[in-house]
């Protein structure tokens, strides 16, 4: 066996998380040692680009292939996972309100702050209209632009049509195509350590540690609230649903999904990672092939936290008195807006002006807050994406395992049961 083959075998036989941690350390070290070597960021760019490129095709093929099989069905599990997505998003927004009241923050505003060229939505009606328009978008355009609502809609329609009219040979072809695309995803994910190394290099090289000095307290509140959601509120939801210790599942999702999402900073790019994790957890492909891409659109715990905390910090800066009923209304609006944040250019940050309008704060001020959001985005957006994306797998698995219990099946061994999963 050649040295090259030995290196490849050693690489493949080492756990993915261990390899990713090594990539993180190498990326940070290289950024400090070679700050001007821009080519070191290239692996990160290529990795995220590959994930974003394969994700729309993966969703379209997997959903249509799963639904066209004779045994395919979306049952009560799907209704439960949608409820868990929406309920957790509202709880996250409520937690952000509570944190802002306990630890009020202010923001240093300046006219020199730069903001995105994109314009924020006028209100919830514009967000809802945009989402509905996305659903019926041209399917080819939806795949090319990563419009997952449109991809899901047409994939479901085509899958159901194939289920009724396709021959067994056609069904077998769709299964083979689905398996082939899934294998490509596995190959890309296997190269994640190199991609993470490049992403860490870029983050350390471009942002450094200056942002922690200027906006440290605000970021601490954002990160602390998001961690509370991920490690307290979401586990509580899982525990009440499954009646078992939720942390083995929670920590697996954060480790396998959240860690990658933190560095890619893209829920869309993390869809292939999440689907691979669902497969390892032994979940039903008919279920997760739909719930995971849907979750990347409507499961927005981190976005709800960002919108709420940044809005209340703006109100505190301007000396606006915020009553408890108004704050609760804000949490409701923020949770609804967060569910549509993926359909707005700029994500959750550009929904801050809409939330600020609840307190009569003018756009000239709220857009400065958006500028602050872009400055701290290297931390805020990374944490937000990690919480959002890992939650997609967490609640999909929770709904699946809840159905197992109703049918008298045992939970997986890592949750205290005797059931098997494919998890390594």
Short mmCIF file of C-alpha atoms in Angstrom, two decimals:
data_model
loop_
_atom_site.label_atom_id
_atom_site.label_comp_id
_atom_site.label_asym_id
_atom_site.label_seq_id
_atom_site.Cartn_x
_atom_site.Cartn_y
_atom_site.Cartn_z
CA UNK A 1 0.00 0.00 0.00
CA UNK A 2 1.42 3.39 -0.99
CA UNK A 3 1.94 6.23 1.46
CA UNK A 4 -0.81 8.19 -0.32
CA UNK A 5 -3.33 5.39 0.23
CA UNK A 6 -2.30 5.10 3.88
CA UNK A 7 -2.93 8.82 4.36
CA UNK A 8 -6.37 8.56 2.75
CA UNK A 9 -7.30 5.52 4.86
CA UNK A 10 -6.14 7.24 8.04
CA UNK A 11 -8.18 10.31 7.10
CA UNK A 12 -11.33 8.30 6.37
CA UNK A 13 -10.97 6.17 9.51
CA UNK A 14 -10.70 9.23 11.76
CA UNK A 15 -14.03 10.51 13.10
CA UNK A 16 -15.50 13.46 11.20
CA UNK A 17 -15.83 15.63 14.32
CA UNK A 18 -12.16 15.04 15.20
CA UNK A 19 -11.16 16.02 11.66
CA UNK A 20 -13.32 19.16 11.83
CA UNK A 21 -11.76 20.20 15.15
CA UNK A 22 -8.31 19.78 13.62
CA UNK A 23 -9.48 21.92 10.68
CA UNK A 24 -10.67 24.64 13.08
CA UNK A 25 -7.33 24.73 14.88
CA UNK A 26 -5.37 24.77 11.63
CA UNK A 27 -7.54 27.54 10.16
CA UNK A 28 -7.07 29.78 13.21
CA UNK A 29 -3.32 29.08 13.33
CA UNK A 30 -2.83 29.77 9.63
CA UNK A 31 -4.73 33.07 9.91
CA UNK A 32 -2.35 34.23 12.65
CA UNK A 33 0.82 32.95 10.94
CA UNK A 34 -0.01 33.85 7.31
CA UNK A 35 -2.52 36.75 7.50
CA UNK A 36 -2.03 37.74 3.85
CA UNK A 37 -2.38 34.32 2.22
CA UNK A 38 -5.80 34.82 0.64
CA UNK A 39 -5.59 31.48 -1.16
CA UNK A 40 -6.01 29.71 2.18
CA UNK A 41 -9.65 30.86 2.23
CA UNK A 42 -10.34 29.08 -1.07
CA UNK A 43 -11.20 25.64 0.47
CA UNK A 44 -13.95 27.30 2.50
CA UNK A 45 -15.39 29.07 -0.53
CA UNK A 46 -15.37 25.86 -2.55
CA UNK A 47 -16.92 23.81 0.28
CA UNK A 48 -19.83 26.19 0.87
CA UNK A 49 -20.29 26.59 -2.88
CA UNK A 50 -20.46 22.81 -3.36
CA UNK A 51 -23.02 22.39 -0.56
CA UNK A 52 -25.17 25.22 -1.88
CA UNK A 53 -24.96 23.80 -5.40
CA UNK A 54 -25.96 20.24 -4.49
CA UNK A 55 -28.61 21.13 -1.88
CA UNK A 56 -31.42 22.23 -4.29
CA UNK A 57 -30.88 19.16 -6.48
CA UNK A 58 -30.77 16.92 -3.41
CA UNK A 59 -34.08 18.26 -2.11
CA UNK A 60 -35.82 18.04 -5.47
CA UNK A 61 -34.63 14.49 -6.18
CA UNK A 62 -35.08 13.15 -2.65
CA UNK A 63 -38.60 14.54 -2.15
CA UNK A 64 -39.96 13.48 -5.53
CA UNK A 65 -38.27 10.07 -5.28
CA UNK A 66 -39.58 9.41 -1.77
CA UNK A 67 -43.14 10.44 -2.53
CA UNK A 68 -43.41 8.43 -5.75
CA UNK A 69 -42.83 5.13 -3.95
CA UNK A 70 -45.96 3.11 -3.26
CA UNK A 71 -45.42 3.07 0.51
CA UNK A 72 -44.70 6.80 0.80
CA UNK A 73 -46.90 8.95 3.03
CA UNK A 74 -46.78 12.09 5.16
CA UNK A 75 -48.70 11.31 8.35
CA UNK A 76 -49.20 12.92 11.75
CA UNK A 77 -45.43 13.10 12.23
CA UNK A 78 -45.28 15.91 9.71
CA UNK A 79 -47.97 17.94 11.50
CA UNK A 80 -46.09 17.50 14.77
CA UNK A 81 -42.76 18.62 13.38
CA UNK A 82 -44.32 21.78 11.87
CA UNK A 83 -45.91 22.57 15.25
CA UNK A 84 -42.56 22.06 17.00
CA UNK A 85 -40.85 24.37 14.49
CA UNK A 86 -43.34 27.20 15.07
CA UNK A 87 -43.71 26.70 18.83
CA UNK A 88 -39.94 26.70 19.43
CA UNK A 89 -39.56 29.87 17.35
CA UNK A 90 -42.13 31.67 19.51
CA UNK A 91 -40.47 30.44 22.72
CA UNK A 92 -37.12 31.70 21.42
CA UNK A 93 -38.60 35.14 20.81
CA UNK A 94 -40.19 35.15 24.28
CA UNK A 95 -36.82 34.16 25.79
CA UNK A 96 -35.20 37.08 23.95
CA UNK A 97 -37.77 39.48 25.45
CA UNK A 98 -37.08 38.12 28.93
CA UNK A 99 -33.30 38.37 28.47
CA UNK A 100 -33.59 41.95 27.21
CA UNK A 101 -35.63 42.95 30.27
CA UNK A 102 -33.15 41.26 32.63
CA UNK A 103 -30.04 42.59 30.88
CA UNK A 104 -31.02 45.73 28.94
CA UNK A 105 -28.54 46.79 26.25
CA UNK A 106 -27.93 49.94 24.26
CA UNK A 107 -26.27 50.43 20.86
CA UNK A 108 -23.80 53.12 19.84
CA UNK A 109 -25.37 54.58 16.72
CA UNK A 110 -23.49 56.57 14.12
CA UNK A 111 -24.44 57.96 10.74
CA UNK A 112 -21.22 56.49 9.35
CA UNK A 113 -22.38 52.91 9.84
CA UNK A 114 -22.78 51.16 6.50
CA UNK A 115 -25.75 48.97 5.70
CA UNK A 116 -26.80 46.60 2.97
CA UNK A 117 -28.08 47.99 -0.30
CA UNK A 118 -31.17 45.80 0.08
CA UNK A 119 -34.36 47.36 1.42
CA UNK A 120 -36.29 45.94 4.36
CA UNK A 121 -39.88 44.71 3.93
CA UNK A 122 -42.71 47.13 4.68
CA UNK A 123 -44.52 44.67 6.93
CA UNK A 124 -45.71 41.14 7.52
CA UNK A 125 -48.05 41.32 4.53
CA UNK A 126 -45.07 41.81 2.21
CA UNK A 127 -43.27 38.86 3.79
CA UNK A 128 -46.32 36.59 3.45
CA UNK A 129 -46.83 37.72 -0.14
CA UNK A 130 -43.20 37.00 -0.91
CA UNK A 131 -43.42 33.53 0.60
CA UNK A 132 -46.58 32.66 -1.34
CA UNK A 133 -44.99 33.94 -4.54
CA UNK A 134 -41.94 31.79 -3.84
CA UNK A 135 -44.12 28.68 -3.60
CA UNK A 136 -45.38 28.91 -7.18
CA UNK A 137 -42.10 30.03 -8.73
CA UNK A 138 -40.82 28.41 -11.91
CA UNK A 139 -39.39 25.04 -10.75
CA UNK A 140 -36.20 25.36 -12.82
CA UNK A 141 -35.65 28.88 -11.50
CA UNK A 142 -36.39 27.66 -7.96
CA UNK A 143 -33.62 25.05 -8.21
CA UNK A 144 -31.14 27.48 -9.75
CA UNK A 145 -31.79 30.18 -7.12
CA UNK A 146 -32.16 27.90 -4.07
CA UNK A 147 -35.82 28.79 -3.48
CA UNK A 148 -36.68 25.86 -1.20
CA UNK A 149 -40.37 26.64 -0.84
CA UNK A 150 -40.72 26.48 -4.62
CA UNK A 151 -38.53 23.36 -4.80
CA UNK A 152 -40.61 21.61 -2.13
CA UNK A 153 -43.92 22.54 -3.73
CA UNK A 154 -43.04 21.25 -7.20
CA UNK A 155 -41.15 18.22 -5.89
CA UNK A 156 -44.22 17.18 -3.87
CA UNK A 157 -46.54 17.70 -6.85
CA UNK A 158 -44.26 15.75 -9.22
CA UNK A 159 -43.68 13.03 -6.63
CA UNK A 160 -47.41 12.50 -6.08
CA UNK A 161 -48.01 12.45 -9.84
CA UNK A 162 -45.26 9.84 -10.29
CA UNK A 163 -46.72 7.80 -7.46
CA UNK A 164 -49.96 7.50 -9.41
CA UNK A 165 -48.69 7.08 -12.96
CA UNK A 166 -45.04 5.90 -12.87
CA UNK A 167 -44.10 2.33 -13.73
CA UNK A 168 -41.96 0.22 -11.40
CA UNK A 169 -38.98 0.80 -13.69
CA UNK A 170 -39.42 4.57 -13.34
CA UNK A 171 -39.67 4.27 -9.56
CA UNK A 172 -36.48 2.23 -9.52
CA UNK A 173 -34.76 4.88 -11.65
CA UNK A 174 -35.77 7.64 -9.20
CA UNK A 175 -34.46 5.52 -6.31
CA UNK A 176 -31.14 5.05 -8.10
CA UNK A 177 -30.90 8.77 -8.87
CA UNK A 178 -31.70 9.61 -5.25
CA UNK A 179 -29.02 7.21 -3.99
CA UNK A 180 -26.47 8.68 -6.43
CA UNK A 181 -27.10 12.28 -5.34
CA UNK A 182 -26.97 11.19 -1.69
CA UNK A 183 -23.57 9.58 -2.31
CA UNK A 184 -22.28 12.81 -3.85
CA UNK A 185 -23.38 14.60 -0.68
CA UNK A 186 -21.44 12.09 1.44
CA UNK A 187 -18.31 12.78 -0.63
CA UNK A 188 -18.67 16.54 -0.16
CA UNK A 189 -19.27 16.23 3.59
CA UNK A 190 -16.22 13.99 3.88
CA UNK A 191 -14.15 17.01 2.77
CA UNK A 192 -15.72 19.26 5.43
CA UNK A 193 -12.50 19.61 7.50
CA UNK A 194 -10.74 21.35 4.61
CA UNK A 195 -13.74 23.62 4.06
CA UNK A 196 -14.01 24.48 7.75
CA UNK A 197 -10.28 25.26 7.83
CA UNK A 198 -10.76 27.79 5.02
CA UNK A 199 -13.85 29.33 6.64
CA UNK A 200 -12.09 29.73 10.00
CA UNK A 201 -9.10 31.32 8.26
CA UNK A 202 -11.40 33.84 6.57
CA UNK A 203 -13.29 34.66 9.77
CA UNK A 204 -10.18 35.24 11.88
CA UNK A 205 -8.34 37.09 9.10
CA UNK A 206 -11.20 39.49 8.25
CA UNK A 207 -12.78 40.17 11.64
CA UNK A 208 -10.09 39.54 14.21
CA UNK A 209 -11.13 40.25 17.79
CA UNK A 210 -11.90 43.98 17.63
CA UNK A 211 -15.66 43.44 17.48
CA UNK A 212 -15.60 41.87 20.94
CA UNK A 213 -14.35 45.16 22.41
CA UNK A 214 -16.98 47.43 20.85
CA UNK A 215 -20.01 45.15 20.85
CA UNK A 216 -19.02 42.52 23.44
CA UNK A 217 -22.01 42.95 25.79
CA UNK A 218 -24.55 42.94 22.97
CA UNK A 219 -23.01 39.81 21.43
CA UNK A 220 -22.86 38.17 24.85
CA UNK A 221 -26.61 38.72 25.27
CA UNK A 222 -27.35 37.40 21.79
CA UNK A 223 -25.14 34.33 22.18
CA UNK A 224 -26.30 33.67 25.75
CA UNK A 225 -29.95 33.76 24.75
CA UNK A 226 -29.39 31.50 21.76
CA UNK A 227 -27.50 29.01 23.96
CA UNK A 228 -30.39 29.12 26.44
CA UNK A 229 -32.77 28.25 23.63
CA UNK A 230 -30.52 25.44 22.38
CA UNK A 231 -29.59 23.94 25.74
CA UNK A 232 -32.67 24.65 27.90
CA UNK A 233 -35.87 25.45 25.98
CA UNK A 234 -35.47 23.08 23.03
CA UNK A 235 -34.44 20.17 25.29
CA UNK A 236 -37.49 20.92 27.44
CA UNK A 237 -39.74 20.65 24.38
CA UNK A 238 -38.12 17.34 23.41
CA UNK A 239 -38.37 16.00 26.98
CA UNK A 240 -42.09 16.82 27.22
CA UNK A 241 -42.71 15.20 23.84
CA UNK A 242 -40.65 12.01 24.28
CA UNK A 243 -40.71 11.68 28.10
CA UNK A 244 -37.01 10.88 28.17
CA UNK A 245 -33.66 12.57 28.71
CA UNK A 246 -33.33 14.84 25.63
CA UNK A 247 -29.66 15.79 25.89
CA UNK A 248 -28.11 12.84 24.04
CA UNK A 249 -30.20 13.80 21.00
CA UNK A 250 -29.72 17.56 21.51
CA UNK A 251 -25.95 17.28 21.79
CA UNK A 252 -25.69 14.97 18.77
CA UNK A 253 -27.62 17.49 16.66
CA UNK A 254 -25.48 20.39 17.86
CA UNK A 255 -22.28 18.44 17.28
CA UNK A 256 -23.11 16.96 13.87
CA UNK A 257 -25.26 19.77 12.43
CA UNK A 258 -24.71 22.90 14.51
CA UNK A 259 -20.92 22.83 14.31
CA UNK A 260 -20.93 22.74 10.50
CA UNK A 261 -23.70 25.34 10.26
CA UNK A 262 -21.76 27.69 12.56
CA UNK A 263 -18.96 27.97 10.03
CA UNK A 264 -20.93 27.77 6.78
CA UNK A 265 -23.42 30.39 8.07
CA UNK A 266 -26.00 29.05 5.63
CA UNK A 267 -29.06 26.96 6.44
CA UNK A 268 -29.33 26.07 2.76
CA UNK A 269 -25.74 24.83 2.64
CA UNK A 270 -26.39 22.73 5.75
CA UNK A 271 -29.39 20.88 4.28
CA UNK A 272 -27.19 18.05 2.90
CA UNK A 273 -25.45 17.76 6.29
CA UNK A 274 -28.80 17.54 8.07
CA UNK A 275 -30.17 14.92 5.71
CA UNK A 276 -27.04 12.83 6.19
CA UNK A 277 -27.50 13.08 9.97
CA UNK A 278 -31.17 12.07 9.69
CA UNK A 279 -30.06 8.98 7.79
CA UNK A 280 -27.60 8.13 10.56
CA UNK A 281 -30.35 8.56 13.15
CA UNK A 282 -32.45 5.96 11.35
CA UNK A 283 -35.25 8.37 10.40
CA UNK A 284 -37.74 7.84 7.59
CA UNK A 285 -36.54 9.41 4.33
CA UNK A 286 -40.12 10.18 3.29
CA UNK A 287 -40.33 12.37 6.39
CA UNK A 288 -36.99 14.13 6.61
CA UNK A 289 -36.66 14.77 2.88
CA UNK A 290 -39.56 17.22 3.30
CA UNK A 291 -39.20 18.42 6.90
CA UNK A 292 -35.51 19.36 6.69
CA UNK A 293 -35.76 21.80 3.74
CA UNK A 294 -39.02 23.14 5.19
CA UNK A 295 -37.28 23.69 8.51
CA UNK A 296 -34.59 25.75 6.80
CA UNK A 297 -37.42 28.14 5.92
CA UNK A 298 -39.73 28.25 8.96
CA UNK A 299 -37.67 26.96 11.92
CA UNK A 300 -35.98 30.22 12.90
CA UNK A 301 -35.24 30.27 16.63
CA UNK A 302 -31.99 32.18 16.18
CA UNK A 303 -33.56 34.74 13.85
CA UNK A 304 -36.35 35.40 16.36
CA UNK A 305 -33.75 36.05 19.07
CA UNK A 306 -31.79 38.43 16.83
CA UNK A 307 -34.80 40.48 15.75
CA UNK A 308 -36.17 40.80 19.29
CA UNK A 309 -32.94 41.68 21.10
CA UNK A 310 -31.73 44.15 18.47
CA UNK A 311 -35.13 45.89 18.43
CA UNK A 312 -35.34 46.22 22.21
CA UNK A 313 -31.72 47.42 22.36
CA UNK A 314 -32.64 50.15 19.87
CA UNK A 315 -35.63 51.15 22.01
CA UNK A 316 -33.40 51.32 25.10
CA UNK A 317 -30.87 53.45 23.22
CA UNK A 318 -33.57 55.98 22.30
CA UNK A 319 -35.05 55.96 25.81
CA UNK A 320 -38.37 54.44 24.70
CA UNK A 321 -40.32 52.85 27.54
CA UNK A 322 -41.39 49.34 26.55
CA UNK A 323 -44.33 47.87 28.45
CA UNK A 324 -44.70 44.14 29.04
CA UNK A 325 -47.79 43.79 26.76
CA UNK A 326 -45.92 45.60 23.97
CA UNK A 327 -42.90 43.36 24.47
CA UNK A 328 -45.10 40.26 24.23
CA UNK A 329 -46.61 41.63 21.02
CA UNK A 330 -43.07 42.15 19.75
CA UNK A 331 -42.20 38.52 20.50
CA UNK A 332 -45.23 37.38 18.50
CA UNK A 333 -44.39 39.63 15.54
CA UNK A 334 -40.72 38.65 15.68
CA UNK A 335 -41.54 34.94 15.60
CA UNK A 336 -43.81 35.40 12.58
CA UNK A 337 -41.26 37.58 10.82
CA UNK A 338 -38.46 35.13 11.59
CA UNK A 339 -40.34 32.37 9.77
CA UNK A 340 -40.15 34.50 6.65
CA UNK A 341 -36.61 35.77 7.13
CA UNK A 342 -35.12 33.29 4.65
CA UNK A 343 -37.30 34.80 1.93
CA UNK A 344 -35.85 38.28 2.45
CA UNK A 345 -32.46 39.35 1.12
CA UNK A 346 -30.24 39.95 4.15
CA UNK A 347 -32.09 37.48 6.37
CA UNK A 348 -33.15 38.36 9.88
CA UNK A 349 -31.24 41.65 10.06
CA UNK A 350 -33.39 43.35 7.43
CA UNK A 351 -36.50 42.51 9.45
CA UNK A 352 -35.29 44.66 12.34
CA UNK A 353 -36.73 47.92 10.85
CA UNK A 354 -40.16 46.29 10.61
CA UNK A 355 -40.02 45.29 14.29
CA UNK A 356 -38.68 48.73 15.24
CA UNK A 357 -41.69 50.36 13.56
CA UNK A 358 -43.82 48.89 16.36
CA UNK A 359 -42.24 51.53 18.63
CA UNK A 360 -42.34 54.32 16.08
CA UNK A 361 -38.57 54.16 15.45
CA UNK A 362 -37.76 55.73 12.05
CA UNK A 363 -35.99 53.79 9.33
CA UNK A 364 -33.03 56.19 9.43
CA UNK A 365 -32.27 54.87 12.93
CA UNK A 366 -33.27 51.24 12.51
CA UNK A 367 -31.12 50.84 9.39
CA UNK A 368 -28.12 51.95 11.46
CA UNK A 369 -28.96 49.03 13.75
CA UNK A 370 -28.91 46.79 10.68
CA UNK A 371 -25.42 48.13 10.04
CA UNK A 372 -24.38 47.10 13.55
CA UNK A 373 -25.86 43.68 12.82
CA UNK A 374 -23.66 43.28 9.76
CA UNK A 375 -20.59 44.26 11.79
CA UNK A 376 -21.22 41.58 14.44
CA UNK A 377 -22.61 39.17 11.87
CA UNK A 378 -19.54 36.95 11.97
CA UNK A 379 -20.69 35.84 15.45
CA UNK A 380 -24.41 36.61 15.40
CA UNK A 381 -25.13 34.96 12.06
CA UNK A 382 -22.94 31.95 12.85
CA UNK A 383 -24.75 31.26 16.12
CA UNK A 384 -28.13 31.96 14.56
CA UNK A 385 -27.54 29.49 11.74
CA UNK A 386 -26.20 26.84 14.11
CA UNK A 387 -29.30 27.05 16.33
CA UNK A 388 -31.70 27.14 13.40
CA UNK A 389 -30.16 24.29 11.43
CA UNK A 390 -29.50 21.89 14.31
CA UNK A 391 -33.10 22.47 15.43
CA UNK A 392 -34.33 21.17 12.07
CA UNK A 393 -32.86 17.74 12.79
CA UNK A 394 -33.76 17.87 16.48
CA UNK A 395 -37.47 18.38 15.92
CA UNK A 396 -37.64 16.07 12.90
CA UNK A 397 -36.13 13.31 15.04
CA UNK A 398 -38.43 14.19 17.95
CA UNK A 399 -41.55 13.85 15.80
CA UNK A 400 -40.29 10.57 14.36
CA UNK A 401 -39.39 9.06 17.72
CA UNK A 402 -42.72 10.20 19.21
CA UNK A 403 -44.47 8.17 16.51
CA UNK A 404 -42.24 5.19 17.34
CA UNK A 405 -43.43 5.32 20.95
CA UNK A 406 -47.10 5.50 19.91
CA UNK A 407 -46.60 2.42 17.76
CA UNK A 408 -44.94 0.55 20.63
CA UNK A 409 -41.45 0.70 19.12
CA UNK A 410 -38.41 1.27 21.30
CA UNK A 411 -36.42 4.48 21.20
CA UNK A 412 -32.80 4.33 19.95
CA UNK A 413 -30.15 3.10 22.36
CA UNK A 414 -28.59 6.55 22.83
CA UNK A 415 -31.98 7.73 24.18
CA UNK A 416 -32.24 4.85 26.62
CA UNK A 417 -34.17 2.45 24.39
CA UNK A 418 -33.23 -0.72 22.58
CA UNK A 419 -33.94 0.44 19.02
CA UNK A 420 -31.12 0.66 16.49
CA UNK A 421 -29.92 3.62 14.49
CA UNK A 422 -27.17 3.92 11.93
CA UNK A 423 -25.28 6.44 14.05
CA UNK A 424 -21.55 5.90 14.41
#
